[in-house]
Structure formats: structure tokens, C-alpha cells
PDB file of C-alpha atoms in Angstrom:
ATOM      1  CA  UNK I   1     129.805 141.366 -24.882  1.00 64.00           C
ATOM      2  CA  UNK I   2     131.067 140.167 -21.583  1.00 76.00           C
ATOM      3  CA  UNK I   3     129.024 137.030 -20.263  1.00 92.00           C
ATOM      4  CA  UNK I   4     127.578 136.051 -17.127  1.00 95.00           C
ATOM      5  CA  UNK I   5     129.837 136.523 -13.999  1.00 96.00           C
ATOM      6  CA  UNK I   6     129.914 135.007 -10.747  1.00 97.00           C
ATOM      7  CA  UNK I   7     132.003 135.536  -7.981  1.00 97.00           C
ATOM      8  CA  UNK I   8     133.708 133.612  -6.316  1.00 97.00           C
ATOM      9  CA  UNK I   9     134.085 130.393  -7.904  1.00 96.00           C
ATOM     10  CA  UNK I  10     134.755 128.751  -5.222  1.00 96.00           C
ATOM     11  CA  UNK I  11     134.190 128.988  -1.684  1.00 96.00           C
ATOM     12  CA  UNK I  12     134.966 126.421   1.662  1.00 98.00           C
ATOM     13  CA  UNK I  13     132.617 127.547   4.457  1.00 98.00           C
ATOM     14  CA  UNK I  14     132.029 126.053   8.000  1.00 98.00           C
ATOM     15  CA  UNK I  15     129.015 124.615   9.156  1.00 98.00           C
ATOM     16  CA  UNK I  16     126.887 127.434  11.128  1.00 98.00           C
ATOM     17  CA  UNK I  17     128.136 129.888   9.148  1.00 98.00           C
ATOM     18  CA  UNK I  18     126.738 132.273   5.955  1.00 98.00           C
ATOM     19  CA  UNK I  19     127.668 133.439   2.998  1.00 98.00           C
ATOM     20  CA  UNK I  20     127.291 135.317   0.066  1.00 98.00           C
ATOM     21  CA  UNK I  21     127.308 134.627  -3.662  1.00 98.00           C
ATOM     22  CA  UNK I  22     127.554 137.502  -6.213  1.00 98.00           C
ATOM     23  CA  UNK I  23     126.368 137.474 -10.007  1.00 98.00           C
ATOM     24  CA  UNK I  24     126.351 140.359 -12.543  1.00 97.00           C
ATOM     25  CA  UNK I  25     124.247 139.731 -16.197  1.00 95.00           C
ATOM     26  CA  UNK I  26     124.605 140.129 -19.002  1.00 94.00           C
ATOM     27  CA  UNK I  27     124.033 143.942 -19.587  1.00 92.00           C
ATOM     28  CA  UNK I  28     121.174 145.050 -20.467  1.00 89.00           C
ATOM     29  CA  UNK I  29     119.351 141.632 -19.373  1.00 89.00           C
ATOM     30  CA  UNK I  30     117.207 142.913 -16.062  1.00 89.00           C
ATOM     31  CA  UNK I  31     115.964 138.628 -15.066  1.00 90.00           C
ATOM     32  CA  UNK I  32     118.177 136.698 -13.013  1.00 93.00           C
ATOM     33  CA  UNK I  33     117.704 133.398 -11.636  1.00 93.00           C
ATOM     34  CA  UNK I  34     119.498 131.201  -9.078  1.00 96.00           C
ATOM     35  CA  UNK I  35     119.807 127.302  -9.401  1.00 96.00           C
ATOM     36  CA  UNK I  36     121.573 124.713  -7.106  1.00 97.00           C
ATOM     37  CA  UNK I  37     123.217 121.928  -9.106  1.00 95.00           C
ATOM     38  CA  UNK I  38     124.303 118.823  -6.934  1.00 94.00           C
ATOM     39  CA  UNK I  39     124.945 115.425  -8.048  1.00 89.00           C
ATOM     40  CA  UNK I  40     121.685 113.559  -6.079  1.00 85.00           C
ATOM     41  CA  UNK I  41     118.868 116.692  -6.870  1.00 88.00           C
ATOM     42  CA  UNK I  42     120.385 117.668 -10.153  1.00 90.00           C
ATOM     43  CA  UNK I  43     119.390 121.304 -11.440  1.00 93.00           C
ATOM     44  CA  UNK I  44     117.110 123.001  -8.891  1.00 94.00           C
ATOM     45  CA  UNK I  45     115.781 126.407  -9.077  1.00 92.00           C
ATOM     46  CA  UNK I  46     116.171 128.382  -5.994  1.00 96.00           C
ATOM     47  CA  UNK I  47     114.318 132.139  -7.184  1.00 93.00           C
ATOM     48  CA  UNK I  48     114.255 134.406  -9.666  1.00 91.00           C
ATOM     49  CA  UNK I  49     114.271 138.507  -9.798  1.00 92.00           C
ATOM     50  CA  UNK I  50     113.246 140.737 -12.202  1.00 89.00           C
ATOM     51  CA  UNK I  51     113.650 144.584 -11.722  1.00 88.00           C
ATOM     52  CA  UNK I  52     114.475 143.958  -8.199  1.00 92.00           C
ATOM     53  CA  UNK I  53     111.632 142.072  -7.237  1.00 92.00           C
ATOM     54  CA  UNK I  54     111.556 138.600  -6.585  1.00 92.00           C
ATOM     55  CA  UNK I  55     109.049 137.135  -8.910  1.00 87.00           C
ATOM     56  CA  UNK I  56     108.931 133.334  -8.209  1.00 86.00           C
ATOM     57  CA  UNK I  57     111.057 131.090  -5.601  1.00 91.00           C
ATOM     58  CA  UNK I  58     111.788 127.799  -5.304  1.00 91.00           C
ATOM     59  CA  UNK I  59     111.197 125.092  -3.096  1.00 92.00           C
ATOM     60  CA  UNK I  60     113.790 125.338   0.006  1.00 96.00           C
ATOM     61  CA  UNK I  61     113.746 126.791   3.382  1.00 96.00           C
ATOM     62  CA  UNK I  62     114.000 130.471   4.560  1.00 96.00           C
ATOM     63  CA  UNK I  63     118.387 130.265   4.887  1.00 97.00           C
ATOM     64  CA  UNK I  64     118.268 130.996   1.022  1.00 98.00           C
ATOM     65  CA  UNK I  65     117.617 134.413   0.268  1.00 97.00           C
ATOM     66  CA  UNK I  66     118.815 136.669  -2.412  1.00 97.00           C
ATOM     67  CA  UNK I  67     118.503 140.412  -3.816  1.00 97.00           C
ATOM     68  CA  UNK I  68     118.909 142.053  -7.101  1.00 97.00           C
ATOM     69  CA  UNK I  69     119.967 145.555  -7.366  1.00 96.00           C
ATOM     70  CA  UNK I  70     118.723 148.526  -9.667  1.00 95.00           C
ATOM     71  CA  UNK I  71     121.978 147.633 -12.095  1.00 94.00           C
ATOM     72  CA  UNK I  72     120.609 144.153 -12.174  1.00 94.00           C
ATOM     73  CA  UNK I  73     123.468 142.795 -10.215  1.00 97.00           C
ATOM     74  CA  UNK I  74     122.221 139.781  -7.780  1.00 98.00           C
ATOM     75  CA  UNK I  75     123.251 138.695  -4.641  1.00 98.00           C
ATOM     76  CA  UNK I  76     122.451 135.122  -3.094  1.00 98.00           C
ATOM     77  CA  UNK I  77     122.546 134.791   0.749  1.00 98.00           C
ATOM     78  CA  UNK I  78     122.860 131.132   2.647  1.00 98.00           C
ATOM     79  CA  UNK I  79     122.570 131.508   6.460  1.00 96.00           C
ATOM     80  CA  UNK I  80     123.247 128.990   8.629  1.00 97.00           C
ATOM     81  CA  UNK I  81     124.883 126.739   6.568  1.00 98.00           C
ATOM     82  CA  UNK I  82     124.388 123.063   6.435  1.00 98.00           C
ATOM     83  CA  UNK I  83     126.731 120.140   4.615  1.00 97.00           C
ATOM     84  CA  UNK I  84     124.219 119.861   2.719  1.00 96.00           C
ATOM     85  CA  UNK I  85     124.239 123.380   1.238  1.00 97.00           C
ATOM     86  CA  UNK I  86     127.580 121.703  -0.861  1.00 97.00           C
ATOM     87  CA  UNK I  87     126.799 122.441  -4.124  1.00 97.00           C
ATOM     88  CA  UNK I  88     127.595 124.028  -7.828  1.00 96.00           C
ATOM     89  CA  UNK I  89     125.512 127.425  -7.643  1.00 97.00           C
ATOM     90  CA  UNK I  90     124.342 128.666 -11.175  1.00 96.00           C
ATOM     91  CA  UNK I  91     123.267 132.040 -11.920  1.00 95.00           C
ATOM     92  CA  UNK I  92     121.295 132.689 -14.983  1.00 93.00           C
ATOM     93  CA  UNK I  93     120.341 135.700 -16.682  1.00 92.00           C
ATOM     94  CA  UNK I  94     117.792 136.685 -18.991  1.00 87.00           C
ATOM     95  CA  UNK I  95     116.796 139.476 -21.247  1.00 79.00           C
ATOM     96  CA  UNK I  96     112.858 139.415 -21.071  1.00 66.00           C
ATOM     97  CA  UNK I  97     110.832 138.641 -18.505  1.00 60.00           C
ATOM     98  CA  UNK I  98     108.568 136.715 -21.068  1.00 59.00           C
ATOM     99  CA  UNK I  99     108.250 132.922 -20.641  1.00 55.00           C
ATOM    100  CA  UNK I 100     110.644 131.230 -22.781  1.00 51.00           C
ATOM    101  CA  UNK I 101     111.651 134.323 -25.260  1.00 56.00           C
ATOM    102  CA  UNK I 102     114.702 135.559 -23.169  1.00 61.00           C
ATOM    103  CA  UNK I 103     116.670 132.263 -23.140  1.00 76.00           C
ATOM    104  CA  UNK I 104     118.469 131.773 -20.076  1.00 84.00           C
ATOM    105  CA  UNK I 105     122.830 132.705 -20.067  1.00 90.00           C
ATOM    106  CA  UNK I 106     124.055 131.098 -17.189  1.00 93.00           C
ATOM    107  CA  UNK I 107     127.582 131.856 -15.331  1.00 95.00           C
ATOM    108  CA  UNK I 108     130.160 129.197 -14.984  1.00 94.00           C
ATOM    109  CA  UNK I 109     129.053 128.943 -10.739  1.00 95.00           C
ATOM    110  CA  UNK I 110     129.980 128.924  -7.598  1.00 97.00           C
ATOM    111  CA  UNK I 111     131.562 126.006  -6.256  1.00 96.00           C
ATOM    112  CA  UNK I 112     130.550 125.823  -2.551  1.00 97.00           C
ATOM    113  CA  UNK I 113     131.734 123.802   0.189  1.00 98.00           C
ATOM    114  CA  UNK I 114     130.677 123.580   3.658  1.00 98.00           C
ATOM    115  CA  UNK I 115     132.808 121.375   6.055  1.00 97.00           C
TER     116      UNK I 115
ATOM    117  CA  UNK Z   1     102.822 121.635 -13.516  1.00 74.00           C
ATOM    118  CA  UNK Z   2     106.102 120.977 -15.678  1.00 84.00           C
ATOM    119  CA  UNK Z   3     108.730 118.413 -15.963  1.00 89.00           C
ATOM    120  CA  UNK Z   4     111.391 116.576 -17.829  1.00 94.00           C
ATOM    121  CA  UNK Z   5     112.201 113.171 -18.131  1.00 95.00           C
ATOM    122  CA  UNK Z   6     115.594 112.320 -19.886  1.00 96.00           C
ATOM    123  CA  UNK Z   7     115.656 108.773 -20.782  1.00 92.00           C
ATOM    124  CA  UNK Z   8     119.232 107.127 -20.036  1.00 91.00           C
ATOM    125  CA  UNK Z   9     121.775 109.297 -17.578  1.00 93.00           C
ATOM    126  CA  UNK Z  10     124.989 107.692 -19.264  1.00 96.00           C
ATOM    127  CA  UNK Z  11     125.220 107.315 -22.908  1.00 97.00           C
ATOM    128  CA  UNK Z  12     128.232 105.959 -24.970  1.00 97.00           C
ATOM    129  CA  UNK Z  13     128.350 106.207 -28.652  1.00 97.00           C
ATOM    130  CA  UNK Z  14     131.694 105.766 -30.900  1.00 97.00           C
ATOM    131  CA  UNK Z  15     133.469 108.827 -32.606  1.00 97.00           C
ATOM    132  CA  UNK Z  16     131.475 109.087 -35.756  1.00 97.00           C
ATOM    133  CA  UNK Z  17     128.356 107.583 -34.692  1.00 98.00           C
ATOM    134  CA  UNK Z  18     125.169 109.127 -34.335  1.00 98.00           C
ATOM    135  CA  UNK Z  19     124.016 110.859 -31.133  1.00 98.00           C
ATOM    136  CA  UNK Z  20     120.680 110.767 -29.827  1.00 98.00           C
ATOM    137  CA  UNK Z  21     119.766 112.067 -26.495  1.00 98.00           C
ATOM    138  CA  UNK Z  22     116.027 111.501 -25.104  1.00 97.00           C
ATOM    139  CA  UNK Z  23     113.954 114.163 -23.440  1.00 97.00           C
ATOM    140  CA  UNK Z  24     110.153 113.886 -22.530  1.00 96.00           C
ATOM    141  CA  UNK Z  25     108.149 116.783 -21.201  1.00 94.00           C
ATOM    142  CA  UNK Z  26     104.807 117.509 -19.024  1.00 90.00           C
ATOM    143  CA  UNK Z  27     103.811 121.022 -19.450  1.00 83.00           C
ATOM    144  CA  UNK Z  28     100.127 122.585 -18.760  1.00 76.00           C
ATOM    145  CA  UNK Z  29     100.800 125.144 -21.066  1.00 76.00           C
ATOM    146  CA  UNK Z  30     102.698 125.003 -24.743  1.00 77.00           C
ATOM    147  CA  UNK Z  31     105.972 124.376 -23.276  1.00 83.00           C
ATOM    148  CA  UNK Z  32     109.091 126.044 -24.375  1.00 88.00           C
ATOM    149  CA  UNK Z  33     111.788 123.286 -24.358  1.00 91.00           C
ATOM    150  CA  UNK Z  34     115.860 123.567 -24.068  1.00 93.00           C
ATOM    151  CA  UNK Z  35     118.917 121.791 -24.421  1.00 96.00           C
ATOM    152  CA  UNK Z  36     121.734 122.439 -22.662  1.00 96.00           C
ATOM    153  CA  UNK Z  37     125.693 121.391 -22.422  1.00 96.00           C
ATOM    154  CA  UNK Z  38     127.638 121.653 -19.570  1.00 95.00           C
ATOM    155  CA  UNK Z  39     131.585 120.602 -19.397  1.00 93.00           C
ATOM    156  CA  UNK Z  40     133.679 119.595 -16.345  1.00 87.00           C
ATOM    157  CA  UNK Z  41     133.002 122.656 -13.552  1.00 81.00           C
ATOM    158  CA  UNK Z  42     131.373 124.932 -16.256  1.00 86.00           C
ATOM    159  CA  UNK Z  43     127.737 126.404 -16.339  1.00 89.00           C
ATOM    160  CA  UNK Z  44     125.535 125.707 -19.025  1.00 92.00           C
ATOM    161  CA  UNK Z  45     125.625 126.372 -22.649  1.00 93.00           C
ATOM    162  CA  UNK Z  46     122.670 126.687 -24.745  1.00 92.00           C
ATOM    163  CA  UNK Z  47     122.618 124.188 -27.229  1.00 95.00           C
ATOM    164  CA  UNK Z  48     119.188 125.153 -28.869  1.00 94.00           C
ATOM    165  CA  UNK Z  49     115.929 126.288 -28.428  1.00 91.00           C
ATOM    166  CA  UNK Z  50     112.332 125.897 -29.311  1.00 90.00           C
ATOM    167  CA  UNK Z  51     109.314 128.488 -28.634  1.00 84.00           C
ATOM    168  CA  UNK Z  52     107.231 127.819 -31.997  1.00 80.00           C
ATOM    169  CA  UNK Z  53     107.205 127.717 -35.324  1.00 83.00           C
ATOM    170  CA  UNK Z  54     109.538 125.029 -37.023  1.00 85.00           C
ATOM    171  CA  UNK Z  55     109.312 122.005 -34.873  1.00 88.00           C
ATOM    172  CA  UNK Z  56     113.086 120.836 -36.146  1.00 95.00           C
ATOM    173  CA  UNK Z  57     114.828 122.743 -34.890  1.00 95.00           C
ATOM    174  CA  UNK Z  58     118.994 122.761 -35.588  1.00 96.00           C
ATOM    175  CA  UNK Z  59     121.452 124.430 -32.851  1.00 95.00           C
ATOM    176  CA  UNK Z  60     125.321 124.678 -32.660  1.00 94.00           C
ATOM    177  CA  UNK Z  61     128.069 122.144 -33.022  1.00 94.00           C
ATOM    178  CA  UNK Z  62     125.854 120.534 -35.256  1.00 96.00           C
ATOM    179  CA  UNK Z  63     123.120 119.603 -33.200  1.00 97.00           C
ATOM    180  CA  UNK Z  64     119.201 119.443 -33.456  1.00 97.00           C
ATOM    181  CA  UNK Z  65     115.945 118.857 -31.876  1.00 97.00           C
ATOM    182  CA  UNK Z  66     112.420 117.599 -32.976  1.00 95.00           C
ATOM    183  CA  UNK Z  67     109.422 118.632 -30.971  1.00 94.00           C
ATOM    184  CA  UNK Z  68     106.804 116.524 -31.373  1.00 93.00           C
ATOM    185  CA  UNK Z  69     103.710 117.066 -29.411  1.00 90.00           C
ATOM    186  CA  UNK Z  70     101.859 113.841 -29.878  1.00 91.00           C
ATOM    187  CA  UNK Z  71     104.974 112.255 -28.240  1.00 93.00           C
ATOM    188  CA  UNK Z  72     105.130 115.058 -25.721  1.00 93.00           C
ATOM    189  CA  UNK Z  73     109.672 114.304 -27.161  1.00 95.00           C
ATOM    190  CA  UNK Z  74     112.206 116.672 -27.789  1.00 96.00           C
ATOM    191  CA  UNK Z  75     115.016 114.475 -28.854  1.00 97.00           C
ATOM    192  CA  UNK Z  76     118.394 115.751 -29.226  1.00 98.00           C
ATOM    193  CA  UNK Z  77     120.638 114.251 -32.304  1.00 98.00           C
ATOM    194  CA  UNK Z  78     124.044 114.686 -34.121  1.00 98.00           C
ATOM    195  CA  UNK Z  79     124.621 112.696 -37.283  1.00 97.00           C
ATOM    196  CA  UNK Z  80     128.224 112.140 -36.399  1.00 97.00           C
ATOM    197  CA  UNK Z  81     129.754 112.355 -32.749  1.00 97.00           C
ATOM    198  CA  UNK Z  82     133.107 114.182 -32.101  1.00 97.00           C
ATOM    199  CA  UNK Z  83     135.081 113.399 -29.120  1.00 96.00           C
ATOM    200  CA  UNK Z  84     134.512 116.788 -28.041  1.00 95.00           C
ATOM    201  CA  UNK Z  85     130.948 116.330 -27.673  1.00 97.00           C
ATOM    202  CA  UNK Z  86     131.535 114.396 -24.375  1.00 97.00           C
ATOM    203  CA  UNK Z  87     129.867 116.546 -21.595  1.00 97.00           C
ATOM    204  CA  UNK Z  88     126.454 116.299 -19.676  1.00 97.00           C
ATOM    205  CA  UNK Z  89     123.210 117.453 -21.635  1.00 97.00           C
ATOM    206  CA  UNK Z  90     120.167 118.854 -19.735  1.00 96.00           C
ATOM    207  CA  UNK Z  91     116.880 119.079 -21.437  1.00 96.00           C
ATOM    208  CA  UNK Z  92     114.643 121.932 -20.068  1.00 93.00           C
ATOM    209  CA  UNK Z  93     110.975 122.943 -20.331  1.00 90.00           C
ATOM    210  CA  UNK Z  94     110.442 126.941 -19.089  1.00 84.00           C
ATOM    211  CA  UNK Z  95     107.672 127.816 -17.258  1.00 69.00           C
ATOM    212  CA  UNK Z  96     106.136 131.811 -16.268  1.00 60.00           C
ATOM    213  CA  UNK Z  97     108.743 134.199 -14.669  1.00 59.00           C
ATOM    214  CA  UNK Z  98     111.951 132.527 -16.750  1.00 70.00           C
ATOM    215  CA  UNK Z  99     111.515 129.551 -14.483  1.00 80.00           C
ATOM    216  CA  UNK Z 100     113.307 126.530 -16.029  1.00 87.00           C
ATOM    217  CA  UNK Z 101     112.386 122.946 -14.830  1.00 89.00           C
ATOM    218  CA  UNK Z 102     115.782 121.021 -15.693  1.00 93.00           C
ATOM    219  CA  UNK Z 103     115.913 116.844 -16.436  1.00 94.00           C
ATOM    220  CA  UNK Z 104     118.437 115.313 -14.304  1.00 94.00           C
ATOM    221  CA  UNK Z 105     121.047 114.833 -17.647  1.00 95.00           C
ATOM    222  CA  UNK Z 106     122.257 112.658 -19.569  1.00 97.00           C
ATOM    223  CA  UNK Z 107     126.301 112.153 -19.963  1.00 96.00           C
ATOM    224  CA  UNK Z 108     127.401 111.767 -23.302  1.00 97.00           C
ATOM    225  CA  UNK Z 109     131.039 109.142 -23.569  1.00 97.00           C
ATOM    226  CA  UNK Z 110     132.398 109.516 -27.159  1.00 97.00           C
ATOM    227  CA  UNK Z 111     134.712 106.495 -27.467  1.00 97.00           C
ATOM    228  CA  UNK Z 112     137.467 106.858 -30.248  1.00 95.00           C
TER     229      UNK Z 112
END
């Protein structure tokens, strides 16, 4: 059973600019969840989808959006990017939208940098 | 609201020695409480779990847990480290929606 994947795992991306982070779950597993990992916040969670709606988001500003399609595949979108967007993005995935029962699989990330 | 407090970010024990990683929790409801590993520019791996029932609870690679409400703890322990067992540890409490609230880690040195 193939694991989380994200893609790419790493990215360099200029200041001003946006980009794009992919994740596919787990089949069969329909929550997904987004965290930023960086060395002075630690783990933060960004949102979460579930059957293509977003059911609960984070604390940070409007540049971070994401998307899930109908095969559960998400997308996370940073616009406008800042140095301070540099950071190990996780993607987790779930297989019930229950609290707690679907323990979360997370990807091995994507390692951004903005310069 | 939920959080995790993980007593000690840097913890050095000696190959063979026993492991024991602290994790305190605030939860408004029952909480449902993780540990997790993660190695050099990996995600995370689940280490264990509790939701209820047993409150010792035993994971992989010969790890365990102990909730104990009155303590609001969820201690993480291995009788005998391996130096493979260096990596960063997150405890975790989940909240509604799959929302995990993460502690800020602890990383484990194994020294031979």
C-alpha cells in the first residue's frame, strides 16, 4: 500500500513569487491536512480538507490556500512568497474524519526555500 | 483549547539506557494523544497512539506510553535505547476535524 506522496521535495523560489505543493493519500483515506514545520514555530497546522471541503484552517494569512480534489488529491498554494515562507511542508492524511480514530500518515515534505 | 508541553528539547541517554521522553497536555475534551518520530528530512512516523481503553499503551521499536489523567502526562519510554533511536519525537494531542496540536519536540542523542 503505497504511502503518502508529496511532490516536489524540494523547491527554491524567489521572493514575490508563488507556488504550488502537491500531495496524494493514502488511498482510500478522503482527510488531508497541511502543516508547516520550521525550526523557531515547530509543527503548525495550516488547514485541513475532507471530501473537498475545507473543514478547519489554521492560523496564517490569506497567501496560504489549498484544494482537495474528488480523488482526494490536495494541492497547497503560497502566493506572494515571503523568506519567511522557508519551511519543511508536511502533508498528512487520514482515513476518518472522526477526531482521533483515523491517525494521521504524513508524507516525507516539501522542502521549500524562498531566496 | 489544546496543547502540548514536552519537557526538555535535547535529551541524551547512553546505548542501553532507558528512554523517557516527557509530554503534558491541555485538552477541553478527552484528548486523543500521539507520539511521533521524525529522522533527518523525513515526515513523521507514528510511534503510538492512545484514544481509550488501556491507558499503557506499547507502540513500535519497542516503545510505550502511559496516559495518566490526574497528571494530564503521556510519557514516552524504552527500557533500553538503540543508537538508532536518535531522531526528534513530537507528542500530539488531536482535536475535531483531524486537527493535531504538535509539542515543539524533543531530540533524542543515543551515545554509544
Amino acid at each position: 500500500k503505497a504511502g503518502v506522496t508529496q511532490t516536489p521535495r524540494y523547491l527554491i523560489k524567489t521572493r514575490g513569487q508563488q507556488v504550488t505543493l502537491s500531495c496524494s493519500p493514502i488511498s482510500g483515506h478522503r482527510s488531508v491536512s497541511w502543516y508547516q514545520q520550521t525550526p523557531g514555530q515547530g509543527l503548525q497546522f495550516l488547514f485541513e480538507y475532507f471530501s473537498e471541503t475545507q473543514r478547519n484552517k489554521g492560523n496564517f494569512p490569506g497567501r496560504f490556500s489549498g484544494r482537495q480534489f474528488s480523488n482526494s488529491r490536495s494541492e497547497m498554494n503560497v502566493s506572494t512568497l515571503e523568506l519567511g515562507d522557508s519551511a519543511l511542508y508536511l502533508c498528512a492524511s487520514s482515513l476518518s474524519s472522526d477526531r482521533g480514530v483515523g491517525e494521521a500518515f504524513f508524507g516525507q515534505g516539501t522542502r521549500l526555500t524562498v531566496v | 483549547a489544546q496543547s502540548v508541553t514536552q519537557l526538555g528539547s535535547h535529551v541524551s541517554v547512553s546505548e542501553g539506557a532507558l528512554v523517557l521522553l516527557r509530554c503534558n497536555y491541555s485538552s477541553s475534551v478527552p484528548p486523543y494523544l500521539f507520539w511521533y518520530v521524525q529522522y533527518p528530512n523525513q515526515g513523521l512516523q507514528l510511534l503510538l497512539k492512545y484514544t481509550t481503553g488501556a491507558t499503557l499503551v506499547k507502540g513500535i521499536n519497542g516503545f510505550e506510553a502511559e496516559f495518566k489523567k490526574s497528571e494530564t502526562s503521556f510519557h514516552l519510554t524504552k527500557p533500553s535505547a538503540h543508537m538508532s533511536d536518535a531522531a526528534e519525537y513530537f507528542c500530539a494531542v488531536s482535536d475535531a476535524g483531524n486537527q493535531f496540536y504538535f509539542g515543539t519536540g524533543t531530540s533524542l542523542t543515543v551515545i554509544p
